Every structure is written in structure tokens, then in C-alpha cells.
């Protein structure tokens, strides 16, 4: 294992780490120049040399590393990682035993005690995402821990640590027996076609499981549903299976059409009876308003940052206007499902966007229910940014 580097924490940051904050940031450390090689173990001390925590050095967009333990005697060896993985798998025991859900998160970074890595489960096949060169140095230990803890059919990986923090395109297969693609997995009894070897995204975002189920079970019946930024149409599939009169899926990406078609087909839904439109969402809002098309339910789940030819969308800056567009084409007593995965603002500010949008459009609304991350996306209270998902069901009253 690499040499342990002692890092002195600036006095104003000591209390934060003592309270359990897991992210090591550049501005919290005095002797940042001592860090040379990603993956090295680091020991955090105060200015008097008293021990605070141990972790590793690994640069990603959030910081320069993560705290892994507050026990000075811990060593980052096989036993250490085995314990972390075993605890995580035990936490998801109910999901492993649920025949209706075979796709879920098994390890959620700092929420499970190791920032910089996530592991997702797809019917016995696993995808590990590495978010820094530093955590990638522990690859063999973590993979062995996974195999020691769970029944593993195969492992794929996504490296997300190039210079721009983007996914590194390569053959993602690591070990095991390759499945045939599409691999069919289930979520609350609904089928998804996923591709573990097809770029950064596999075909479904697992953090929206409870939201999709709620749409299907409580709100979709008899409704005309618009699903914007629809990706592979997962919300549309759940709405259709919940008895929606019709779904309309809109996304700018060309491949959203064949991907959404496939998701309908694997669930026995005729895609010809649904609308799948490849178009900039903001242009579609203008089109729908001009044609006076209205919906009983509008689902908004934009990326936190997106760029088209004419427009750059940033959730923190532009979500209020996105809501105003949605309000204009939502029927009275209709529902807007507003979602964001931006960690740059909290639920209180998100609700502020909602209030401002309705105030500026002269409408009134009622908040029906709200969601954050499901239990398999484990988070810790000391790192509120980790609980990034915010979803609010909004009823448009008039």
C-alpha cells in the first residue's frame, strides 16, 4: 500500500471533520503540496498534531479525497473493504430478496463509507463507477470484496475521472460471464432493457424508483402525460402501465426514440399508441403552447446542466422558467412532477422556485408529496450534498 501522508487541517475546518464531514477539500488543508500520487492514504491532524481521521487522496470535481475512517488503527486492506461491502449488502437485504426489483444500488459512495465509488446491481451483474484516479487504485481490493460478499455473475466498470470529470469510453467489462444484451431487469414488476457495456449510461436511472412507482400506482390512470427530458422513457412506461390515456415522451437525443420504443415493447405496450418525439424540450413547450395542447401530468426531470445549439440550461438558474413553461400547458387540477438531481441547492430553495413560478404566472398550487433518494442510495446527515435528489408532486389548482 502507498505511503501515508500526514495532512494538517486548517483550524477553522477542524470542527467540521470532527463532526463527521467526509469530503477533503483543497481549502481545508495547510500542506496541500505534500500530495503527489493519487490513491495514497492520508492522515488528517489538527495543528497540534492530534489525530482527526484517515482517508485517501483522489481528485474529483467535489474535492481532493474522502475520509474513510475515524479509527487511527484502521488499515485500508482487504479486511477493511470487506467490512464496508458486507455492511452495505446487509443494508439492501430486502431488495436482494425482492423478486419484483432486480435493479438497485448496492454501494453509494460516502453514504456507505467510501466516497468516490458507487456499485449498482442488475440481476446479479454489477456496475462499479469510479470517480477518481485515487479510488481506482483500490480497484482490486474493492472488486474482491464485492465477490467475497455477494453472488456475482459479472462486473462492469465506468471510469469517470478523465481531465474533465467525464466518462472514459472503453470496454467496460471487468470479469465474469458476459450477459446477453439487452439484459432485462425489473423494478417493482416493470421490465427494463439495460446495456451495461454501452457508454456511461445503462438505460435507467435507479434513483427514481419510488417516484416511478408513485406515478403508476396513484396518479397516471386516465391521464394525458407529458414526459420531458425523457431519456429512455422510464417514467412513460410506468405511466402507461398505470393506465394513462396516452404518454408523450420528448428528448433531444436521437437515440431516445429507439430506446424508448424498446422499453415499451419489453413491457408489452404498443409504442405506436404512444408519442415519442425527438425534439428540444424548450421548443416543444413553445409548440404545445402555440397549438394549445395541454396535459394532465407533466414530468420535469432535466439534467442539472444541459446544452443545446441555442440554449444552455442550468438547474440553479433556469428551473423556475422551466416550471413556468410546464404550468402553461398543464390542465387545471393537473399535476407537475418537478425533479432535479442538482446538489447545488436544497429542497427549500427548490420549493422557492416553484412558488416564484406560480406567482409569476398568476396561478395557485398545492404540494401533494415529495421525495428524495430511496433507501438503497444511502446518505449521511453530515454530508447533505450527497442527498441530491429532490422531487415534488405539484397540483395546479387554477
mmCIF file of C-alpha atoms in Angstrom:
data_model
loop_
_atom_site.group_PDB
_atom_site.id
_atom_site.type_symbol
_atom_site.label_atom_id
_atom_site.label_comp_id
_atom_site.label_asym_id
_atom_site.label_seq_id
_atom_site.Cartn_x
_atom_site.Cartn_y
_atom_site.Cartn_z
ATOM 1 C CA UNK A 1 0.000 0.000 0.000
ATOM 2 C CA UNK A 2 1.144 3.551 -0.704
ATOM 3 C CA UNK A 3 2.853 5.741 1.888
ATOM 4 C CA UNK A 4 0.558 7.549 4.319
ATOM 5 C CA UNK A 5 0.737 11.340 4.039
ATOM 6 C CA UNK A 6 0.019 13.493 7.093
ATOM 7 C CA UNK A 7 -2.211 16.460 6.244
ATOM 8 C CA UNK A 8 -2.639 19.369 8.634
ATOM 9 C CA UNK A 9 -6.184 20.702 8.658
ATOM 10 C CA UNK A 10 -6.688 24.453 8.904
ATOM 11 C CA UNK A 11 -8.024 25.357 12.336
ATOM 12 C CA UNK A 12 -11.337 26.710 11.024
ATOM 13 C CA UNK A 13 -12.075 23.315 9.414
ATOM 14 C CA UNK A 14 -11.195 21.048 12.352
ATOM 15 C CA UNK A 15 -14.676 21.121 13.891
ATOM 16 C CA UNK A 16 -16.276 20.175 10.577
ATOM 17 C CA UNK A 17 -14.199 16.998 10.314
ATOM 18 C CA UNK A 18 -14.715 16.188 13.978
ATOM 19 C CA UNK A 19 -18.484 16.270 13.354
ATOM 20 C CA UNK A 20 -18.179 13.710 10.559
ATOM 21 C CA UNK A 21 -17.867 15.664 7.306
ATOM 22 C CA UNK A 22 -16.371 13.153 4.823
ATOM 23 C CA UNK A 23 -15.072 15.261 1.914
ATOM 24 C CA UNK A 24 -11.492 16.534 1.972
ATOM 25 C CA UNK A 25 -11.309 19.862 0.148
ATOM 26 C CA UNK A 26 -8.299 21.780 -1.077
ATOM 27 C CA UNK A 27 -9.011 24.850 1.033
ATOM 28 C CA UNK A 28 -9.217 22.802 4.255
ATOM 29 C CA UNK A 29 -5.589 21.639 4.180
ATOM 30 C CA UNK A 30 -2.403 23.551 5.043
ATOM 31 C CA UNK A 31 0.238 21.393 3.303
ATOM 32 C CA UNK A 32 -1.551 20.603 0.049
ATOM 33 C CA UNK A 33 1.805 20.468 -1.760
ATOM 34 C CA UNK A 34 2.703 17.217 0.027
ATOM 35 C CA UNK A 35 0.124 15.341 -2.036
ATOM 36 C CA UNK A 36 1.780 13.837 -5.108
ATOM 37 C CA UNK A 37 0.290 10.488 -6.061
ATOM 38 C CA UNK A 38 -3.454 9.805 -6.151
ATOM 39 C CA UNK A 39 -4.520 6.825 -4.094
ATOM 40 C CA UNK A 40 -2.132 7.450 -1.214
ATOM 41 C CA UNK A 41 -3.591 7.131 2.264
ATOM 42 C CA UNK A 42 -3.817 10.394 4.203
ATOM 43 C CA UNK A 43 -3.954 11.084 7.930
ATOM 44 C CA UNK A 44 -5.668 14.306 8.950
ATOM 45 C CA UNK A 45 -4.385 16.068 12.053
ATOM 46 C CA UNK A 46 -5.023 19.424 13.706
ATOM 47 C CA UNK A 47 -2.265 21.992 14.132
ATOM 48 C CA UNK A 48 -1.220 20.348 17.403
ATOM 49 C CA UNK A 49 -0.756 17.034 15.603
ATOM 50 C CA UNK A 50 -3.805 15.380 17.188
ATOM 51 C CA UNK A 51 -5.477 12.738 15.012
ATOM 52 C CA UNK A 52 -8.766 13.580 13.247
ATOM 53 C CA UNK A 53 -9.361 10.965 10.553
ATOM 54 C CA UNK A 54 -7.865 8.837 7.774
ATOM 55 C CA UNK A 55 -8.763 8.691 4.107
ATOM 56 C CA UNK A 56 -7.268 8.780 0.629
ATOM 57 C CA UNK A 57 -6.123 11.368 -1.906
ATOM 58 C CA UNK A 58 -8.197 11.379 -5.104
ATOM 59 C CA UNK A 59 -9.156 14.428 -7.170
ATOM 60 C CA UNK A 60 -12.711 14.771 -8.419
ATOM 61 C CA UNK A 61 -14.974 17.701 -9.067
ATOM 62 C CA UNK A 62 -16.041 17.871 -5.419
ATOM 63 C CA UNK A 63 -12.676 17.810 -3.672
ATOM 64 C CA UNK A 64 -9.303 16.107 -3.279
ATOM 65 C CA UNK A 65 -10.278 12.974 -1.398
ATOM 66 C CA UNK A 66 -12.522 11.284 1.108
ATOM 67 C CA UNK A 67 -12.340 10.309 4.766
ATOM 68 C CA UNK A 68 -12.840 6.568 5.205
ATOM 69 C CA UNK A 69 -12.395 6.107 8.958
ATOM 70 C CA UNK A 70 -12.042 7.893 12.272
ATOM 71 C CA UNK A 71 -10.150 4.966 13.790
ATOM 72 C CA UNK A 72 -6.407 5.696 13.712
ATOM 73 C CA UNK A 73 -5.610 1.961 13.759
ATOM 74 C CA UNK A 74 -7.551 1.121 10.591
ATOM 75 C CA UNK A 75 -5.538 -0.014 7.568
ATOM 76 C CA UNK A 76 -7.000 0.126 4.070
ATOM 77 C CA UNK A 77 -6.635 -3.582 3.362
ATOM 78 C CA UNK A 78 -8.901 -6.445 2.274
ATOM 79 C CA UNK A 79 -10.448 -6.814 5.719
ATOM 80 C CA UNK A 80 -11.320 -3.085 5.793
ATOM 81 C CA UNK A 81 -13.090 -3.137 2.413
ATOM 82 C CA UNK A 82 -14.772 -6.489 3.105
ATOM 83 C CA UNK A 83 -16.382 -4.977 6.183
ATOM 84 C CA UNK A 84 -17.646 -1.932 4.268
ATOM 85 C CA UNK A 85 -19.126 -4.048 1.462
ATOM 86 C CA UNK A 86 -20.711 -6.550 3.847
ATOM 87 C CA UNK A 87 -22.430 -3.750 5.789
ATOM 88 C CA UNK A 88 -23.704 -2.230 2.527
ATOM 89 C CA UNK A 89 -25.075 -5.515 1.178
ATOM 90 C CA UNK A 90 -26.804 -6.231 4.505
ATOM 91 C CA UNK A 91 -28.471 -2.803 4.294
ATOM 92 C CA UNK A 92 -30.014 -3.858 0.926
ATOM 93 C CA UNK A 93 -31.085 -7.328 2.102
ATOM 94 C CA UNK A 94 -34.771 -6.634 1.398
ATOM 95 C CA UNK A 95 -34.015 -5.622 -2.183
ATOM 96 C CA UNK A 96 -31.863 -8.703 -2.791
ATOM 97 C CA UNK A 97 -34.874 -10.756 -1.660
ATOM 98 C CA UNK A 98 -37.420 -8.826 -3.761
ATOM 99 C CA UNK A 99 -38.223 -10.772 -6.946
ATOM 100 C CA UNK A 100 -40.061 -7.766 -8.389
ATOM 101 C CA UNK A 101 -36.995 -5.487 -8.212
ATOM 102 C CA UNK A 102 -33.682 -6.761 -9.592
ATOM 103 C CA UNK A 103 -32.021 -3.388 -10.287
ATOM 104 C CA UNK A 104 -30.847 -1.205 -7.408
ATOM 105 C CA UNK A 105 -27.799 0.436 -5.838
ATOM 106 C CA UNK A 106 -25.618 -1.740 -3.612
ATOM 107 C CA UNK A 107 -22.988 0.814 -2.576
ATOM 108 C CA UNK A 108 -23.482 4.569 -2.540
ATOM 109 C CA UNK A 109 -20.108 6.240 -2.047
ATOM 110 C CA UNK A 110 -19.697 8.248 1.146
ATOM 111 C CA UNK A 111 -23.154 7.126 2.316
ATOM 112 C CA UNK A 112 -21.693 3.642 2.711
ATOM 113 C CA UNK A 113 -18.333 4.871 3.963
ATOM 114 C CA UNK A 114 -16.182 5.082 0.808
ATOM 115 C CA UNK A 115 -16.575 8.309 -1.147
ATOM 116 C CA UNK A 116 -15.744 8.245 -4.841
ATOM 117 C CA UNK A 117 -17.231 4.868 -5.811
ATOM 118 C CA UNK A 118 -20.724 3.503 -6.446
ATOM 119 C CA UNK A 119 -21.875 -0.036 -7.234
ATOM 120 C CA UNK A 120 -25.170 -0.878 -8.939
ATOM 121 C CA UNK A 121 -26.798 -4.314 -9.179
ATOM 122 C CA UNK A 122 -28.588 -5.591 -12.289
ATOM 123 C CA UNK A 123 -29.919 -9.111 -11.681
ATOM 124 C CA UNK A 124 -26.593 -10.421 -10.383
ATOM 125 C CA UNK A 125 -24.477 -8.316 -12.731
ATOM 126 C CA UNK A 126 -22.691 -5.314 -11.230
ATOM 127 C CA UNK A 127 -21.550 -1.909 -12.481
ATOM 128 C CA UNK A 128 -18.851 -0.119 -10.483
ATOM 129 C CA UNK A 129 -18.379 3.604 -11.148
ATOM 130 C CA UNK A 130 -15.019 5.106 -10.165
ATOM 131 C CA UNK A 131 -14.996 8.881 -9.696
ATOM 132 C CA UNK A 132 -11.263 9.492 -9.205
ATOM 133 C CA UNK A 133 -7.905 8.028 -10.098
ATOM 134 C CA UNK A 134 -7.352 7.802 -6.354
ATOM 135 C CA UNK A 135 -10.166 5.375 -5.538
ATOM 136 C CA UNK A 136 -9.327 3.419 -8.695
ATOM 137 C CA UNK A 137 -6.019 2.476 -7.055
ATOM 138 C CA UNK A 138 -8.099 0.357 -4.656
ATOM 139 C CA UNK A 139 -9.896 -1.375 -7.534
ATOM 140 C CA UNK A 140 -8.617 -4.911 -6.877
ATOM 141 C CA UNK A 141 -9.465 -4.770 -3.170
ATOM 142 C CA UNK A 142 -12.988 -3.444 -3.782
ATOM 143 C CA UNK A 143 -13.740 -5.941 -6.562
ATOM 144 C CA UNK A 144 -12.530 -8.813 -4.380
ATOM 145 C CA UNK A 145 -14.680 -7.532 -1.504
ATOM 146 C CA UNK A 146 -17.720 -7.483 -3.772
ATOM 147 C CA UNK A 147 -17.038 -11.063 -4.859
ATOM 148 C CA UNK A 148 -16.469 -12.076 -1.215
ATOM 149 C CA UNK A 149 -19.819 -10.567 -0.207
ATOM 150 C CA UNK A 150 -22.339 -11.144 -2.998
ATOM 151 C CA UNK A 151 -23.095 -13.639 -5.754
ATOM 152 C CA UNK A 152 -21.500 -12.040 -8.794
ATOM 153 C CA UNK A 153 -22.344 -13.085 -12.355
ATOM 154 C CA UNK A 154 -20.248 -10.350 -13.949
ATOM 155 C CA UNK A 155 -18.702 -6.946 -13.228
ATOM 156 C CA UNK A 156 -18.585 -3.908 -15.492
ATOM 157 C CA UNK A 157 -16.982 -0.579 -14.650
ATOM 158 C CA UNK A 158 -17.371 3.067 -15.596
ATOM 159 C CA UNK A 159 -14.308 5.279 -15.199
ATOM 160 C CA UNK A 160 -15.455 8.851 -14.647
ATOM 161 C CA UNK A 161 -12.173 10.568 -13.918
ATOM 162 C CA UNK A 162 -10.668 11.995 -17.078
ATOM 163 C CA UNK A 163 -9.421 15.599 -17.010
ATOM 164 C CA UNK A 164 -12.956 17.000 -17.416
ATOM 165 C CA UNK A 165 -14.580 14.560 -14.994
ATOM 166 C CA UNK A 166 -16.289 12.809 -17.891
ATOM 167 C CA UNK A 167 -16.853 9.131 -18.568
ATOM 168 C CA UNK A 168 -13.857 7.444 -20.229
ATOM 169 C CA UNK A 169 -15.124 5.478 -23.214
ATOM 170 C CA UNK A 170 -13.661 1.995 -23.321
ATOM 171 C CA UNK A 171 -14.564 -1.676 -22.993
ATOM 172 C CA UNK A 172 -16.271 -1.702 -19.587
ATOM 173 C CA UNK A 173 -16.193 -5.464 -18.993
ATOM 174 C CA UNK A 174 -14.061 -6.491 -15.982
ATOM 175 C CA UNK A 175 -14.802 -10.119 -15.135
ATOM 176 C CA UNK A 176 -17.349 -12.948 -15.003
ATOM 177 C CA UNK A 177 -19.769 -14.212 -17.613
ATOM 178 C CA UNK A 178 -20.989 -11.574 -20.056
ATOM 179 C CA UNK A 179 -24.787 -11.384 -20.224
ATOM 180 C CA UNK A 180 -26.657 -11.082 -23.497
ATOM 181 C CA UNK A 181 -27.828 -7.555 -24.155
ATOM 182 C CA UNK A 182 -30.302 -6.166 -23.642
ATOM 183 C CA UNK A 183 -30.241 -7.525 -20.116
ATOM 184 C CA UNK A 184 -33.823 -7.486 -18.801
ATOM 185 C CA UNK A 185 -34.127 -6.339 -15.193
ATOM 186 C CA UNK A 186 -37.165 -5.480 -13.094
ATOM 187 C CA UNK A 187 -38.264 -2.585 -10.927
ATOM 188 C CA UNK A 188 -41.479 -3.014 -8.946
ATOM 189 C CA UNK A 189 -42.541 -5.620 -11.507
ATOM 190 C CA UNK A 190 -41.813 -3.414 -14.529
ATOM 191 C CA UNK A 191 -39.188 -4.555 -17.022
ATOM 192 C CA UNK A 192 -36.204 -2.509 -18.195
ATOM 193 C CA UNK A 193 -33.839 -3.313 -21.053
ATOM 194 C CA UNK A 194 -30.348 -2.283 -19.930
ATOM 195 C CA UNK A 195 -26.937 -2.286 -21.609
ATOM 196 C CA UNK A 196 -24.065 -2.414 -19.132
ATOM 197 C CA UNK A 197 -21.492 -2.096 -21.929
ATOM 198 C CA UNK A 198 -22.978 0.856 -23.808
ATOM 199 C CA UNK A 199 -21.291 4.039 -22.613
ATOM 200 C CA UNK A 200 -21.739 5.991 -19.396
ATOM 201 C CA UNK A 201 -25.480 5.332 -19.002
ATOM 202 C CA UNK A 202 -27.005 1.857 -18.962
ATOM 203 C CA UNK A 203 -30.602 2.819 -19.755
ATOM 204 C CA UNK A 204 -32.320 3.662 -16.468
ATOM 205 C CA UNK A 205 -31.672 5.986 -13.518
ATOM 206 C CA UNK A 206 -32.174 3.859 -10.419
ATOM 207 C CA UNK A 207 -32.665 6.761 -8.004
ATOM 208 C CA UNK A 208 -36.206 7.472 -9.289
ATOM 209 C CA UNK A 209 -37.667 4.080 -8.287
ATOM 210 C CA UNK A 210 -40.133 5.376 -5.687
ATOM 211 C CA UNK A 211 -41.215 8.274 -7.902
ATOM 212 C CA UNK A 212 -41.990 5.984 -10.856
ATOM 213 C CA UNK A 213 -43.982 3.628 -8.625
ATOM 214 C CA UNK A 214 -45.991 6.550 -7.221
ATOM 215 C CA UNK A 215 -46.826 7.818 -10.714
ATOM 216 C CA UNK A 216 -48.020 4.345 -11.745
ATOM 217 C CA UNK A 217 -49.947 3.489 -8.596
ATOM 218 C CA UNK A 218 -51.543 6.834 -7.669
ATOM 219 C CA UNK A 219 -51.621 9.411 -10.439
ATOM 220 C CA UNK A 220 -51.437 8.058 -14.009
ATOM 221 C CA UNK A 221 -54.837 6.449 -14.536
ATOM 222 C CA UNK A 222 -56.778 8.110 -17.354
ATOM 223 C CA UNK A 223 -54.277 10.942 -17.714
ATOM 224 C CA UNK A 224 -52.574 12.517 -20.709
ATOM 225 C CA UNK A 225 -48.925 12.514 -19.643
ATOM 226 C CA UNK A 226 -46.001 14.543 -20.978
ATOM 227 C CA UNK A 227 -42.556 13.207 -20.033
ATOM 228 C CA UNK A 228 -39.842 15.765 -20.800
ATOM 229 C CA UNK A 229 -36.095 15.040 -20.917
ATOM 230 C CA UNK A 230 -37.423 11.507 -21.195
ATOM 231 C CA UNK A 231 -34.141 9.632 -21.850
ATOM 232 C CA UNK A 232 -35.287 6.006 -22.410
ATOM 233 C CA UNK A 233 -38.887 6.683 -21.350
ATOM 234 C CA UNK A 234 -38.930 5.025 -17.911
ATOM 235 C CA UNK A 235 -41.498 7.460 -16.480
ATOM 236 C CA UNK A 236 -43.643 6.992 -19.596
ATOM 237 C CA UNK A 237 -43.598 3.206 -19.231
ATOM 238 C CA UNK A 238 -44.747 3.412 -15.606
ATOM 239 C CA UNK A 239 -47.440 5.947 -16.526
ATOM 240 C CA UNK A 240 -48.707 3.728 -19.360
ATOM 241 C CA UNK A 241 -48.782 0.693 -17.070
ATOM 242 C CA UNK A 242 -50.682 2.814 -14.545
ATOM 243 C CA UNK A 243 -53.475 3.321 -17.073
ATOM 244 C CA UNK A 244 -52.528 6.653 -18.649
ATOM 245 C CA UNK A 245 -54.725 7.585 -21.586
ATOM 246 C CA UNK A 246 -51.588 8.432 -23.566
ATOM 247 C CA UNK A 247 -47.948 9.303 -22.931
ATOM 248 C CA UNK A 248 -45.782 11.751 -24.853
ATOM 249 C CA UNK A 249 -42.018 11.413 -24.402
ATOM 250 C CA UNK A 250 -39.775 14.286 -25.525
ATOM 251 C CA UNK A 251 -35.977 14.272 -25.612
ATOM 252 C CA UNK A 252 -33.366 15.930 -27.824
ATOM 253 C CA UNK A 253 -31.175 12.802 -28.172
ATOM 254 C CA UNK A 254 -31.755 10.842 -31.376
ATOM 255 C CA UNK A 255 -31.379 7.513 -29.642
ATOM 256 C CA UNK A 256 -34.240 8.306 -27.247
ATOM 257 C CA UNK A 257 -36.652 7.098 -29.964
ATOM 258 C CA UNK A 258 -35.351 3.513 -30.380
ATOM 259 C CA UNK A 259 -34.520 3.237 -26.666
ATOM 260 C CA UNK A 260 -37.995 4.357 -25.538
ATOM 261 C CA UNK A 261 -39.622 2.138 -28.163
ATOM 262 C CA UNK A 262 -37.687 -0.820 -26.749
ATOM 263 C CA UNK A 263 -38.749 -0.103 -23.156
ATOM 264 C CA UNK A 264 -42.404 -0.034 -24.193
ATOM 265 C CA UNK A 265 -42.012 -3.262 -26.150
ATOM 266 C CA UNK A 266 -40.379 -5.270 -23.345
ATOM 267 C CA UNK A 267 -43.412 -4.370 -21.206
ATOM 268 C CA UNK A 268 -45.967 -5.407 -23.825
ATOM 269 C CA UNK A 269 -47.015 -1.824 -24.634
ATOM 270 C CA UNK A 270 -47.567 -0.877 -28.275
ATOM 271 C CA UNK A 271 -45.223 2.106 -28.948
ATOM 272 C CA UNK A 272 -47.460 3.158 -31.840
ATOM 273 C CA UNK A 273 -50.130 4.088 -29.295
ATOM 274 C CA UNK A 274 -47.736 6.465 -27.519
ATOM 275 C CA UNK A 275 -45.956 9.571 -28.811
ATOM 276 C CA UNK A 276 -42.149 9.587 -28.825
ATOM 277 C CA UNK A 277 -40.731 12.880 -30.079
ATOM 278 C CA UNK A 278 -37.073 13.730 -30.729
ATOM 279 C CA UNK A 279 -37.011 17.466 -30.135
ATOM 280 C CA UNK A 280 -35.535 20.140 -27.896
ATOM 281 C CA UNK A 281 -37.837 20.238 -24.848
ATOM 282 C CA UNK A 282 -37.912 24.040 -24.770
ATOM 283 C CA UNK A 283 -39.004 24.138 -28.410
ATOM 284 C CA UNK A 284 -41.665 21.538 -27.634
ATOM 285 C CA UNK A 285 -43.096 23.737 -24.874
ATOM 286 C CA UNK A 286 -43.418 26.587 -27.410
ATOM 287 C CA UNK A 287 -45.014 24.237 -29.939
ATOM 288 C CA UNK A 288 -47.526 22.862 -27.407
ATOM 289 C CA UNK A 289 -48.448 26.350 -26.182
ATOM 290 C CA UNK A 290 -48.944 27.567 -29.763
ATOM 291 C CA UNK A 291 -51.126 24.557 -30.628
ATOM 292 C CA UNK A 292 -52.958 24.846 -27.274
ATOM 293 C CA UNK A 293 -52.036 21.289 -26.342
ATOM 294 C CA UNK A 294 -52.496 20.606 -22.626
ATOM 295 C CA UNK A 295 -51.630 17.703 -20.356
ATOM 296 C CA UNK A 296 -52.997 16.264 -17.123
ATOM 297 C CA UNK A 297 -49.477 15.436 -15.949
ATOM 298 C CA UNK A 298 -46.145 16.997 -16.908
ATOM 299 C CA UNK A 299 -42.936 15.323 -15.722
ATOM 300 C CA UNK A 300 -39.842 17.530 -15.497
ATOM 301 C CA UNK A 301 -36.577 15.695 -14.861
ATOM 302 C CA UNK A 302 -33.870 17.747 -16.590
ATOM 303 C CA UNK A 303 -30.142 17.183 -16.175
ATOM 304 C CA UNK A 304 -28.655 19.721 -13.754
ATOM 305 C CA UNK A 305 -26.763 21.154 -16.729
ATOM 306 C CA UNK A 306 -27.578 20.740 -20.428
ATOM 307 C CA UNK A 307 -26.542 22.410 -23.656
ATOM 308 C CA UNK A 308 -28.328 22.538 -26.999
ATOM 309 C CA UNK A 309 -27.408 24.557 -30.088
ATOM 310 C CA UNK A 310 -29.200 27.689 -28.940
ATOM 311 C CA UNK A 311 -29.557 27.341 -25.187
ATOM 312 C CA UNK A 312 -27.656 26.292 -22.078
ATOM 313 C CA UNK A 313 -29.800 25.048 -19.182
ATOM 314 C CA UNK A 314 -28.593 25.266 -15.601
ATOM 315 C CA UNK A 315 -30.968 23.961 -12.910
ATOM 316 C CA UNK A 316 -29.994 26.599 -10.355
ATOM 317 C CA UNK A 317 -30.534 29.435 -12.830
ATOM 318 C CA UNK A 318 -33.277 28.198 -15.156
ATOM 319 C CA UNK A 319 -35.576 25.772 -13.289
ATOM 320 C CA UNK A 320 -38.103 28.483 -12.422
ATOM 321 C CA UNK A 321 -38.603 29.294 -16.118
ATOM 322 C CA UNK A 322 -38.865 25.601 -16.949
ATOM 323 C CA UNK A 323 -41.680 25.354 -14.404
ATOM 324 C CA UNK A 324 -43.420 28.368 -15.955
ATOM 325 C CA UNK A 325 -43.333 26.590 -19.323
ATOM 326 C CA UNK A 326 -44.823 23.476 -17.727
ATOM 327 C CA UNK A 327 -47.542 25.428 -15.908
ATOM 328 C CA UNK A 328 -48.671 26.973 -19.208
ATOM 329 C CA UNK A 329 -49.506 23.569 -20.730
ATOM 330 C CA UNK A 330 -50.871 21.817 -17.623
ATOM 331 C CA UNK A 331 -54.629 21.441 -17.254
ATOM 332 C CA UNK A 332 -56.441 22.856 -14.221
ATOM 333 C CA UNK A 333 -56.182 20.275 -11.416
ATOM 334 C CA UNK A 334 -53.343 18.733 -13.405
ATOM 335 C CA UNK A 335 -50.077 17.541 -11.879
ATOM 336 C CA UNK A 336 -46.490 18.658 -12.402
ATOM 337 C CA UNK A 337 -43.821 16.245 -11.220
ATOM 338 C CA UNK A 338 -40.807 18.500 -10.710
ATOM 339 C CA UNK A 339 -37.471 16.751 -10.215
ATOM 340 C CA UNK A 340 -33.851 17.811 -10.019
ATOM 341 C CA UNK A 341 -30.595 15.999 -9.324
ATOM 342 C CA UNK A 342 -28.665 19.223 -8.735
ATOM 343 C CA UNK A 343 -26.726 19.229 -5.464
ATOM 344 C CA UNK A 344 -26.102 22.983 -5.692
ATOM 345 C CA UNK A 345 -29.360 23.870 -3.873
ATOM 346 C CA UNK A 346 -31.605 22.260 -1.264
ATOM 347 C CA UNK A 347 -35.297 21.380 -1.118
ATOM 348 C CA UNK A 348 -36.204 24.718 0.493
ATOM 349 C CA UNK A 349 -34.720 26.654 -2.433
ATOM 350 C CA UNK A 350 -36.304 24.235 -4.902
ATOM 351 C CA UNK A 351 -39.723 24.949 -3.388
ATOM 352 C CA UNK A 352 -38.844 28.624 -3.721
ATOM 353 C CA UNK A 353 -38.512 28.141 -7.490
ATOM 354 C CA UNK A 354 -41.979 26.540 -7.507
ATOM 355 C CA UNK A 355 -43.528 29.400 -5.523
ATOM 356 C CA UNK A 356 -41.905 32.020 -7.772
ATOM 357 C CA UNK A 357 -43.012 30.265 -10.973
ATOM 358 C CA UNK A 358 -46.648 30.144 -9.886
ATOM 359 C CA UNK A 359 -46.558 33.712 -8.585
ATOM 360 C CA UNK A 360 -45.200 34.983 -11.910
ATOM 361 C CA UNK A 361 -47.803 33.050 -13.921
ATOM 362 C CA UNK A 362 -50.641 34.149 -11.632
ATOM 363 C CA UNK A 363 -51.600 30.584 -10.735
ATOM 364 C CA UNK A 364 -52.031 28.741 -7.475
ATOM 365 C CA UNK A 365 -50.913 25.274 -6.492
ATOM 366 C CA UNK A 366 -50.829 22.623 -3.813
ATOM 367 C CA UNK A 367 -47.836 20.451 -2.916
ATOM 368 C CA UNK A 368 -49.015 16.835 -2.919
ATOM 369 C CA UNK A 369 -45.917 14.902 -1.857
ATOM 370 C CA UNK A 370 -42.151 14.980 -2.102
ATOM 371 C CA UNK A 371 -39.273 12.529 -2.467
ATOM 372 C CA UNK A 372 -35.539 12.377 -2.009
ATOM 373 C CA UNK A 373 -33.226 9.419 -2.601
ATOM 374 C CA UNK A 374 -34.523 5.885 -1.941
ATOM 375 C CA UNK A 375 -33.037 3.810 0.882
ATOM 376 C CA UNK A 376 -30.513 1.979 -1.326
ATOM 377 C CA UNK A 377 -28.979 5.368 -2.201
ATOM 378 C CA UNK A 378 -27.753 5.651 1.366
ATOM 379 C CA UNK A 379 -26.708 9.103 2.577
ATOM 380 C CA UNK A 380 -25.341 10.548 5.803
ATOM 381 C CA UNK A 381 -26.633 13.675 7.586
ATOM 382 C CA UNK A 382 -23.085 15.065 7.852
ATOM 383 C CA UNK A 383 -22.941 15.389 4.038
ATOM 384 C CA UNK A 384 -26.223 16.925 2.915
ATOM 385 C CA UNK A 385 -24.950 17.415 -0.657
ATOM 386 C CA UNK A 386 -24.977 13.635 -1.043
ATOM 387 C CA UNK A 387 -28.779 13.611 -0.831
ATOM 388 C CA UNK A 388 -29.055 15.405 -4.159
ATOM 389 C CA UNK A 389 -32.444 14.231 -5.465
ATOM 390 C CA UNK A 390 -35.447 16.499 -4.953
ATOM 391 C CA UNK A 391 -38.854 15.595 -6.391
ATOM 392 C CA UNK A 392 -42.110 17.447 -5.720
ATOM 393 C CA UNK A 393 -45.602 16.498 -6.945
ATOM 394 C CA UNK A 394 -47.429 19.788 -7.562
ATOM 395 C CA UNK A 395 -51.173 20.115 -8.224
ATOM 396 C CA UNK A 396 -52.087 23.108 -10.371
ATOM 397 C CA UNK A 397 -55.217 24.447 -8.696
ATOM 398 C CA UNK A 398 -56.102 27.131 -11.268
#
